[in-house]
Short mmCIF file of C-alpha atoms (C1' of nucleotides) in Angstrom, two decimals:
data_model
loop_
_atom_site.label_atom_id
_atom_site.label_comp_id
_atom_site.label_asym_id
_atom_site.label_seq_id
_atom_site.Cartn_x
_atom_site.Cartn_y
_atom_site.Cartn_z
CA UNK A 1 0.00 0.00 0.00
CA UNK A 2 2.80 2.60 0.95
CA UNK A 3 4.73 2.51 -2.30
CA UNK A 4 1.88 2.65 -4.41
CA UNK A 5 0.30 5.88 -2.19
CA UNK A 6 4.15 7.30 -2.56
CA UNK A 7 3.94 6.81 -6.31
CA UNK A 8 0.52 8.42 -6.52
CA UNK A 9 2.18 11.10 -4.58
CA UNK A 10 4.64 11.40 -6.86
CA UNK A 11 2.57 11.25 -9.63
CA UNK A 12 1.02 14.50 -8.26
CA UNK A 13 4.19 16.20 -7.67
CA UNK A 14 5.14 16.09 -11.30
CA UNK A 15 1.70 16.95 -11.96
CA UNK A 16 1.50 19.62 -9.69
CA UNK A 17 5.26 20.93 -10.03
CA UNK A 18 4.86 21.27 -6.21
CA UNK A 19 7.11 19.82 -3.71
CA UNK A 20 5.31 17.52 -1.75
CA UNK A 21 6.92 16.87 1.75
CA UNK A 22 6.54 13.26 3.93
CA UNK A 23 3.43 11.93 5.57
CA UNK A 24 4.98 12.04 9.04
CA UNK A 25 6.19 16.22 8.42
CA UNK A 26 3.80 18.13 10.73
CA UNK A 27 1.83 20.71 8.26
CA UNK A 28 1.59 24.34 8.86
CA UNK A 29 -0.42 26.19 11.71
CA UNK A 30 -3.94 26.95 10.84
CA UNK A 31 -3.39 30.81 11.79
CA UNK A 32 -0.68 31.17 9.25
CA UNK A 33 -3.15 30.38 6.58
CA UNK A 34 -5.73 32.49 7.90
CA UNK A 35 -3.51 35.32 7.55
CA UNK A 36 -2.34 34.63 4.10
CA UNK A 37 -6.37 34.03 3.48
CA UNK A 38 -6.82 37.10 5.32
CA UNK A 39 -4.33 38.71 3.23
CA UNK A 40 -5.63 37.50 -0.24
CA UNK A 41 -9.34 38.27 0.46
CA UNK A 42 -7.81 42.23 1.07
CA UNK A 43 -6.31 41.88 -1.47
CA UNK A 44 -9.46 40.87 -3.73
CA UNK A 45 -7.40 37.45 -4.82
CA UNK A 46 -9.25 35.18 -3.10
CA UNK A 47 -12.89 34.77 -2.76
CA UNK A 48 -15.40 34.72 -5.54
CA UNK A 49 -13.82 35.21 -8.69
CA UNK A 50 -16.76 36.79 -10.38
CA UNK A 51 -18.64 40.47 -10.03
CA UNK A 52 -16.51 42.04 -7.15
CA UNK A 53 -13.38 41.68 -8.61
CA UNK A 54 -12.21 45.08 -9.69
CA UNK A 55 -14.35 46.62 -6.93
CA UNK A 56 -11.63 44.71 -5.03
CA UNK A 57 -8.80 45.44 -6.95
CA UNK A 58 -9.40 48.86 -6.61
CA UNK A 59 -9.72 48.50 -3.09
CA UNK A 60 -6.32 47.13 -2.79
CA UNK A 61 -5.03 49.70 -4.85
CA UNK A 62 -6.69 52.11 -2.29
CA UNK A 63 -4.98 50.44 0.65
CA UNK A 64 -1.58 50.99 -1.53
CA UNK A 65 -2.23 54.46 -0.83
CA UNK A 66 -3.39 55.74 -4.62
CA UNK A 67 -6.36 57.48 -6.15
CA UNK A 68 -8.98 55.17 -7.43
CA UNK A 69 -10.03 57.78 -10.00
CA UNK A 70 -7.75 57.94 -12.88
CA UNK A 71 -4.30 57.13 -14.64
CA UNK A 72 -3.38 54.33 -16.81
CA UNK A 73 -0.56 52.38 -14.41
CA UNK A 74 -4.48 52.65 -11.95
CA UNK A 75 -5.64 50.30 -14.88
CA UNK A 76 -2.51 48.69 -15.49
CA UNK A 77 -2.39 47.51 -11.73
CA UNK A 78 -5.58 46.53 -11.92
CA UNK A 79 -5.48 44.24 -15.02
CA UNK A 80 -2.12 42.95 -13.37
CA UNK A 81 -3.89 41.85 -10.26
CA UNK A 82 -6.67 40.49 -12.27
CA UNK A 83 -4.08 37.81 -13.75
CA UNK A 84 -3.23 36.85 -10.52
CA UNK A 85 -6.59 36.47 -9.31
CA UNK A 86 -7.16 34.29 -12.44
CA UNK A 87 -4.13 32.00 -12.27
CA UNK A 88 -4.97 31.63 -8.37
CA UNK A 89 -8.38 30.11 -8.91
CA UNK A 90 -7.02 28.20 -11.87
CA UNK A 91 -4.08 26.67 -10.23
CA UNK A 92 -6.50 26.46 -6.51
CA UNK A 93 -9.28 24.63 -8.74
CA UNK A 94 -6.75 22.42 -10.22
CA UNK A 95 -5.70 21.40 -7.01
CA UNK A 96 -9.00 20.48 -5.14
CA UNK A 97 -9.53 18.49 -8.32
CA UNK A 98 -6.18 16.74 -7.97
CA UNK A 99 -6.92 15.85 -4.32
CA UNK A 100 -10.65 14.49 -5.06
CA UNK A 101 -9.42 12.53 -7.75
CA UNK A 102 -6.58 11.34 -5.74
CA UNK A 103 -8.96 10.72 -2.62
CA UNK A 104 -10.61 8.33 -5.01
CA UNK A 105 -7.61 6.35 -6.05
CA UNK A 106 -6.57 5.83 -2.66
CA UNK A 107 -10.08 4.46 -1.69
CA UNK A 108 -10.29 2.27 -4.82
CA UNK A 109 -6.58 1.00 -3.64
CA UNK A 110 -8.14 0.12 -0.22
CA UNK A 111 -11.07 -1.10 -1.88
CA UNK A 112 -8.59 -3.65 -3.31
CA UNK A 113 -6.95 -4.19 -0.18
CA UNK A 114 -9.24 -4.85 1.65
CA UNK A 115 -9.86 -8.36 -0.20
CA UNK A 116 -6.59 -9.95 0.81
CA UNK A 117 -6.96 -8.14 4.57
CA UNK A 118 -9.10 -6.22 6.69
CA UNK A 119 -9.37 -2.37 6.54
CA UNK A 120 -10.62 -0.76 9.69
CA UNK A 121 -13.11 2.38 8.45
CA UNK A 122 -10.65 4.49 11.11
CA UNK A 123 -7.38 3.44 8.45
CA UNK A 124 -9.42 4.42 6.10
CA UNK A 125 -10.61 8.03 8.12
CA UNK A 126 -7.18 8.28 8.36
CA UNK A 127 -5.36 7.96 5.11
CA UNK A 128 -7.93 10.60 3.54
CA UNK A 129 -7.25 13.06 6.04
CA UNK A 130 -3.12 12.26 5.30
CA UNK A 131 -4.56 13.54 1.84
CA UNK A 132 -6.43 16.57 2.73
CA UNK A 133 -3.89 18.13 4.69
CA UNK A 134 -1.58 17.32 2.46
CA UNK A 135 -3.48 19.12 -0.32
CA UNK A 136 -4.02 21.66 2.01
CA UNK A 137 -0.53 22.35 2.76
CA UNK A 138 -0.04 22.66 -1.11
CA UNK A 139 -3.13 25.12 -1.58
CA UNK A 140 -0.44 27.17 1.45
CA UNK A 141 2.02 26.96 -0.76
CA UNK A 142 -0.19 28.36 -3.65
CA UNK A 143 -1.53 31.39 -1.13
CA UNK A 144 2.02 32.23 -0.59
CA UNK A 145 3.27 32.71 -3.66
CA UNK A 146 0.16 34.24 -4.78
CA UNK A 147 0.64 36.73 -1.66
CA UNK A 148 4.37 37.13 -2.59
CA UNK A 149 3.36 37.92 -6.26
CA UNK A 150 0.94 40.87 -5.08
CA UNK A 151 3.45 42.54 -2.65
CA UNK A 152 5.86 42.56 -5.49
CA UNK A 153 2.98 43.88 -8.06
CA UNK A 154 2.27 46.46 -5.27
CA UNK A 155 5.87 47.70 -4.46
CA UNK A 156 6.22 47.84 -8.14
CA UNK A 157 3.24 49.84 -8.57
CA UNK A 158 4.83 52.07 -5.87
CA UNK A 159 7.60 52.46 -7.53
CA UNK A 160 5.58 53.11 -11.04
CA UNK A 161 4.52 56.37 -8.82
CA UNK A 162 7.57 57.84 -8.16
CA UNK A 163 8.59 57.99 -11.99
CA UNK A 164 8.25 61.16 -13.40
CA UNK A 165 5.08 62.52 -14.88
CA UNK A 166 5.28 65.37 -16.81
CA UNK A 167 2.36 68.52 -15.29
CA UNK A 168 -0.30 68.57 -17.49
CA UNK A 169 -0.16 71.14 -19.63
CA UNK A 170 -2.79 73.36 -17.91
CA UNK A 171 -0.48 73.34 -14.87
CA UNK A 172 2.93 73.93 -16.64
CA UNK A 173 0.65 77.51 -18.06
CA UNK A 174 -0.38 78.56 -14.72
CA UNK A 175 3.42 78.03 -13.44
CA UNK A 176 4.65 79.52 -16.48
CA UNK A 177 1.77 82.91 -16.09
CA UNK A 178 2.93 83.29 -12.80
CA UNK A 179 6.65 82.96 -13.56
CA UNK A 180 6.61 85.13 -16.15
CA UNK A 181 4.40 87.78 -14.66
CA UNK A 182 6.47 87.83 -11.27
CA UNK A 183 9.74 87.55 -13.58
CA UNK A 184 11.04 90.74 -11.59
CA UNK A 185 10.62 88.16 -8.40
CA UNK A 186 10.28 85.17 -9.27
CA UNK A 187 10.74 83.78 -5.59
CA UNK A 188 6.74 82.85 -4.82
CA UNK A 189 6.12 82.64 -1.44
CA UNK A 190 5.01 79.77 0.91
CA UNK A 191 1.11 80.89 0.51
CA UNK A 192 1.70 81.37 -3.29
CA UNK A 193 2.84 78.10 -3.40
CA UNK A 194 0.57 76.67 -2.01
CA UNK A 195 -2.09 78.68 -3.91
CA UNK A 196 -0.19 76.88 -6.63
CA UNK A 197 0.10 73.83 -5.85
CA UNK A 198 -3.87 73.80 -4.96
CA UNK A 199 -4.82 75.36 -8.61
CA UNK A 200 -1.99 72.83 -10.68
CA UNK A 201 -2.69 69.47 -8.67
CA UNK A 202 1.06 69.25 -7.45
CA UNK A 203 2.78 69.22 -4.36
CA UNK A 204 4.09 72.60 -2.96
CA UNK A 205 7.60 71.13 -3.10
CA UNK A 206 6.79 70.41 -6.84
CA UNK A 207 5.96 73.74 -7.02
CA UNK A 208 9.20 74.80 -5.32
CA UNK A 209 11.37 72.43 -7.80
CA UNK A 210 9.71 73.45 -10.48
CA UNK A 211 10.64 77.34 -10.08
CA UNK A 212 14.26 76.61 -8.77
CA UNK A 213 14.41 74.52 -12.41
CA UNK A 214 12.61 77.61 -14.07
CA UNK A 215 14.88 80.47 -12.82
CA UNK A 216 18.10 78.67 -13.37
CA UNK A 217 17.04 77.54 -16.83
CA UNK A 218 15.80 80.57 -17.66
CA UNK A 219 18.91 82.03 -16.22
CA UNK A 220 20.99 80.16 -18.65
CA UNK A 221 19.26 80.76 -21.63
CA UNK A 222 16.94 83.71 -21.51
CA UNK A 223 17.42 84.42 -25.31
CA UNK A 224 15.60 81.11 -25.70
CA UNK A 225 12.73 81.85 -22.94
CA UNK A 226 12.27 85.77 -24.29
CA UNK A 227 9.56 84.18 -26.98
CA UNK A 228 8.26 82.48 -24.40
CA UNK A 229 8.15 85.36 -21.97
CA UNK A 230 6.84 87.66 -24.88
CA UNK A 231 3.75 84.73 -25.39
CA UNK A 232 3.07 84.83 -21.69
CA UNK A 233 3.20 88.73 -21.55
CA UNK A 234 0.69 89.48 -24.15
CA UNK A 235 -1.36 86.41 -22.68
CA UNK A 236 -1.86 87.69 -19.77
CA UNK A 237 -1.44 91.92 -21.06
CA UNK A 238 -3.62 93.55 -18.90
CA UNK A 239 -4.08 91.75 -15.58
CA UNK A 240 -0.15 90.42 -15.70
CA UNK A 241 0.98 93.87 -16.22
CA UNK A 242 -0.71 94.81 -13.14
CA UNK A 243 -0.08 92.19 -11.14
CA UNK A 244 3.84 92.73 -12.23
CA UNK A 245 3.91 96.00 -11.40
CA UNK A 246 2.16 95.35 -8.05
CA UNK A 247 4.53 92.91 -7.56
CA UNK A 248 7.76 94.77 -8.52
CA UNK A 249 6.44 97.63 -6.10
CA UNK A 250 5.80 95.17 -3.36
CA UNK A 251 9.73 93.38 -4.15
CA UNK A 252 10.93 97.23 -3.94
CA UNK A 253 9.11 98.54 -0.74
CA UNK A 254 8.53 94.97 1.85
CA UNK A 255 10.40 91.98 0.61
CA UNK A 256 12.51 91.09 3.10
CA UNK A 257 12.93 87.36 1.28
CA UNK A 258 13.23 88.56 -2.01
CA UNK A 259 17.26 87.90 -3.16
CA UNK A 260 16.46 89.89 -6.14
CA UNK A 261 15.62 93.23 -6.61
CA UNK A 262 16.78 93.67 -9.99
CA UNK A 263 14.57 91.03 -11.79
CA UNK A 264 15.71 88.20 -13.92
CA UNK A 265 15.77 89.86 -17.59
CA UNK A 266 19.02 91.86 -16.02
CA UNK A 267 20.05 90.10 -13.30
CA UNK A 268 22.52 90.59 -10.76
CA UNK A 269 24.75 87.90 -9.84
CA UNK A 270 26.82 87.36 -6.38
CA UNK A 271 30.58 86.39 -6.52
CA UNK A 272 28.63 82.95 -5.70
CA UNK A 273 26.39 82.96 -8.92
CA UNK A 274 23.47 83.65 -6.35
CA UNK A 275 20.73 86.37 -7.63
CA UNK A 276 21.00 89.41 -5.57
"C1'" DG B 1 17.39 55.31 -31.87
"C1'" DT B 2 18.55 60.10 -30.95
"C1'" DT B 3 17.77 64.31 -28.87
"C1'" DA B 4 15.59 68.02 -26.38
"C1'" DA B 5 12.65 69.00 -22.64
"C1'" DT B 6 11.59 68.46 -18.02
"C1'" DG B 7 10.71 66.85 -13.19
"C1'" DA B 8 13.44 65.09 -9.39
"C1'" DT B 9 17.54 64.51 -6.64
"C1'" DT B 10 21.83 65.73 -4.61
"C1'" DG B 11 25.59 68.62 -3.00
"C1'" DT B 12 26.98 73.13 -1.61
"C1'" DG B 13 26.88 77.73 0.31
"C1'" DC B 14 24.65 81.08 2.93
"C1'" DG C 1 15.76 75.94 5.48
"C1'" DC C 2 16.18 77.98 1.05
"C1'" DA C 3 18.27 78.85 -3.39
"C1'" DC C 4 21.48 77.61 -6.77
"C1'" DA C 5 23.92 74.44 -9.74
"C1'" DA C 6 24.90 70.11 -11.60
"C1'" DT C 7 23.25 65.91 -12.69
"C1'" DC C 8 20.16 62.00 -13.22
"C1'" DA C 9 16.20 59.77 -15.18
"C1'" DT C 10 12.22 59.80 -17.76
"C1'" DT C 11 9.16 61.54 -21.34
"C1'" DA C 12 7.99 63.08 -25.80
"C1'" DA C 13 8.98 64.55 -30.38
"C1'" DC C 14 11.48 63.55 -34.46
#
DNA sequence: GTTAATGATTGTGC
DNA sequence: GCACAATCATTAAC
């Protein structure tokens, strides 16, 4: 009886591609796969496969800390976690089928047996439970690398996050209106960047790189931002020219912050390069 | 594939 | 802590 269950069970290990440890190896605590259960159901993996699904996808991608509104790596996350969902049910389906059919050829073994010698019903009670948690212990090993597949999808989608997105171009005017029409003082303050940051989307310390980029590139090259400048200034004529000349009084009278006085189409350098 | 543009990061000085 | 400068890394246009 013993080689032929070992064969079976090797039978199912090349089937399965799954290691499949001895009879006598004590099998994983229950708690361990309630947590990776736990973790898949979060994770909208587990449980029914159909309706809820992206409901639960985006849920997970809400617990990764994003918007569930927009963006295409949103969707691209989403159709990624989808796979997994379906190779998870395919592979967990493939394995309750393996152990039923497996239960069976063990019985019809005993069946046999149990001609040439007597087979208590308790041997019998026993050997399929041998099975189940041996099936079970596979179906672990299938929640954990299921599990270990969405934290990598997720730190990847992290990761996807940080990259860098150009501002839409509605943002990049709004910088570029205020940049130009403060180009005497370009230096916005903390409430103006804010103000910023609220009307473009961004962060206030994306507002802050995106000026330190803007002065010293502009800086560098203003030959090649004067058409620019020129666009921007009759864009926003009337209300700009105000606003600049509001501003340019305000730099000259109470600006303690401002490093320059003389505005960027002549500016004033420091030994260090600094604006004055 | 190359190149320019651009957002982010890092090091430095004040 | 802020601004500048250099640089990196990615995007977008060609």
């Amino acid at each position: 009886m013993k080689p032929a269950l070992f064969s079976v069970l090797c039978e199912i290990k090349e089937k399965t591609g799954l290691s499949i440890r001895g009879a006598q190896e004590e099998d994983p605590p229950d708690p361990q796969l309630m947590r990776l259960d736990n973790m898949l159901l979060a994770e909208g993996v587990a449980g029914p496969e159909k309706g809820g699904g992206s409901a639960a996808a985006a849920a997970a991608a809400a617990a990764a800390g994003s918007p569930t509104d927009n963006s295409i790596e949103h969707s691209d996350y989403r159709a990624k976690l989808s796979q997994i969902r379906q190779i998870y049910h395919t592979e967990l389906e493939k394995y309750e089928q393996a152990c039923n059919e497996f239960t069976t050829h063990v019985m019809n073994l005993l069946r046999e047996q149990s001609r040439t010698r007597p087979i208590s019903p308790k041997e019998i009670e026993r050997m399929v439970s041998i099975i189940h948690r041996k099936f079970s212990s596979i179906q672990m090993q299938l929640k954990q690398s299921t599990c270990e597949a969405v934290m990598i999808l997720r730190s990847r989608f992290l990761d996807a996050r940080r990259k860098r997105r150009n501002f839409s171009k509605q943002a990049t005017e709004i910088l570029n209106e205020y940049f130009y029409s403060h180009l005497s003082n370009p230096y916005p303050s903390e409430e103006a960047k804010e103000e910023l940051a609220k009307k473009c989307s961004i962060t206030v310390s994306q507002v802050s790189n995106w000026f330190g980029n803007k002065r010293i590139r502009y800086k560098k090259n203003i030959g090649k931002f004067q058409e620019e400048a020129n666009l921007y200034a009759a864009k926003t004529a009337v209300t700009a020219a105000h606003a600049a000349a509001a501003a340019v009084q305000n730099s000259q009278t109470n600006s303690p912050t401002t490093p320059n006085s003389g505005g960027y189409p002549a500016p004033c350098y420091q030994s260090d390069g600094r604006i004055q």
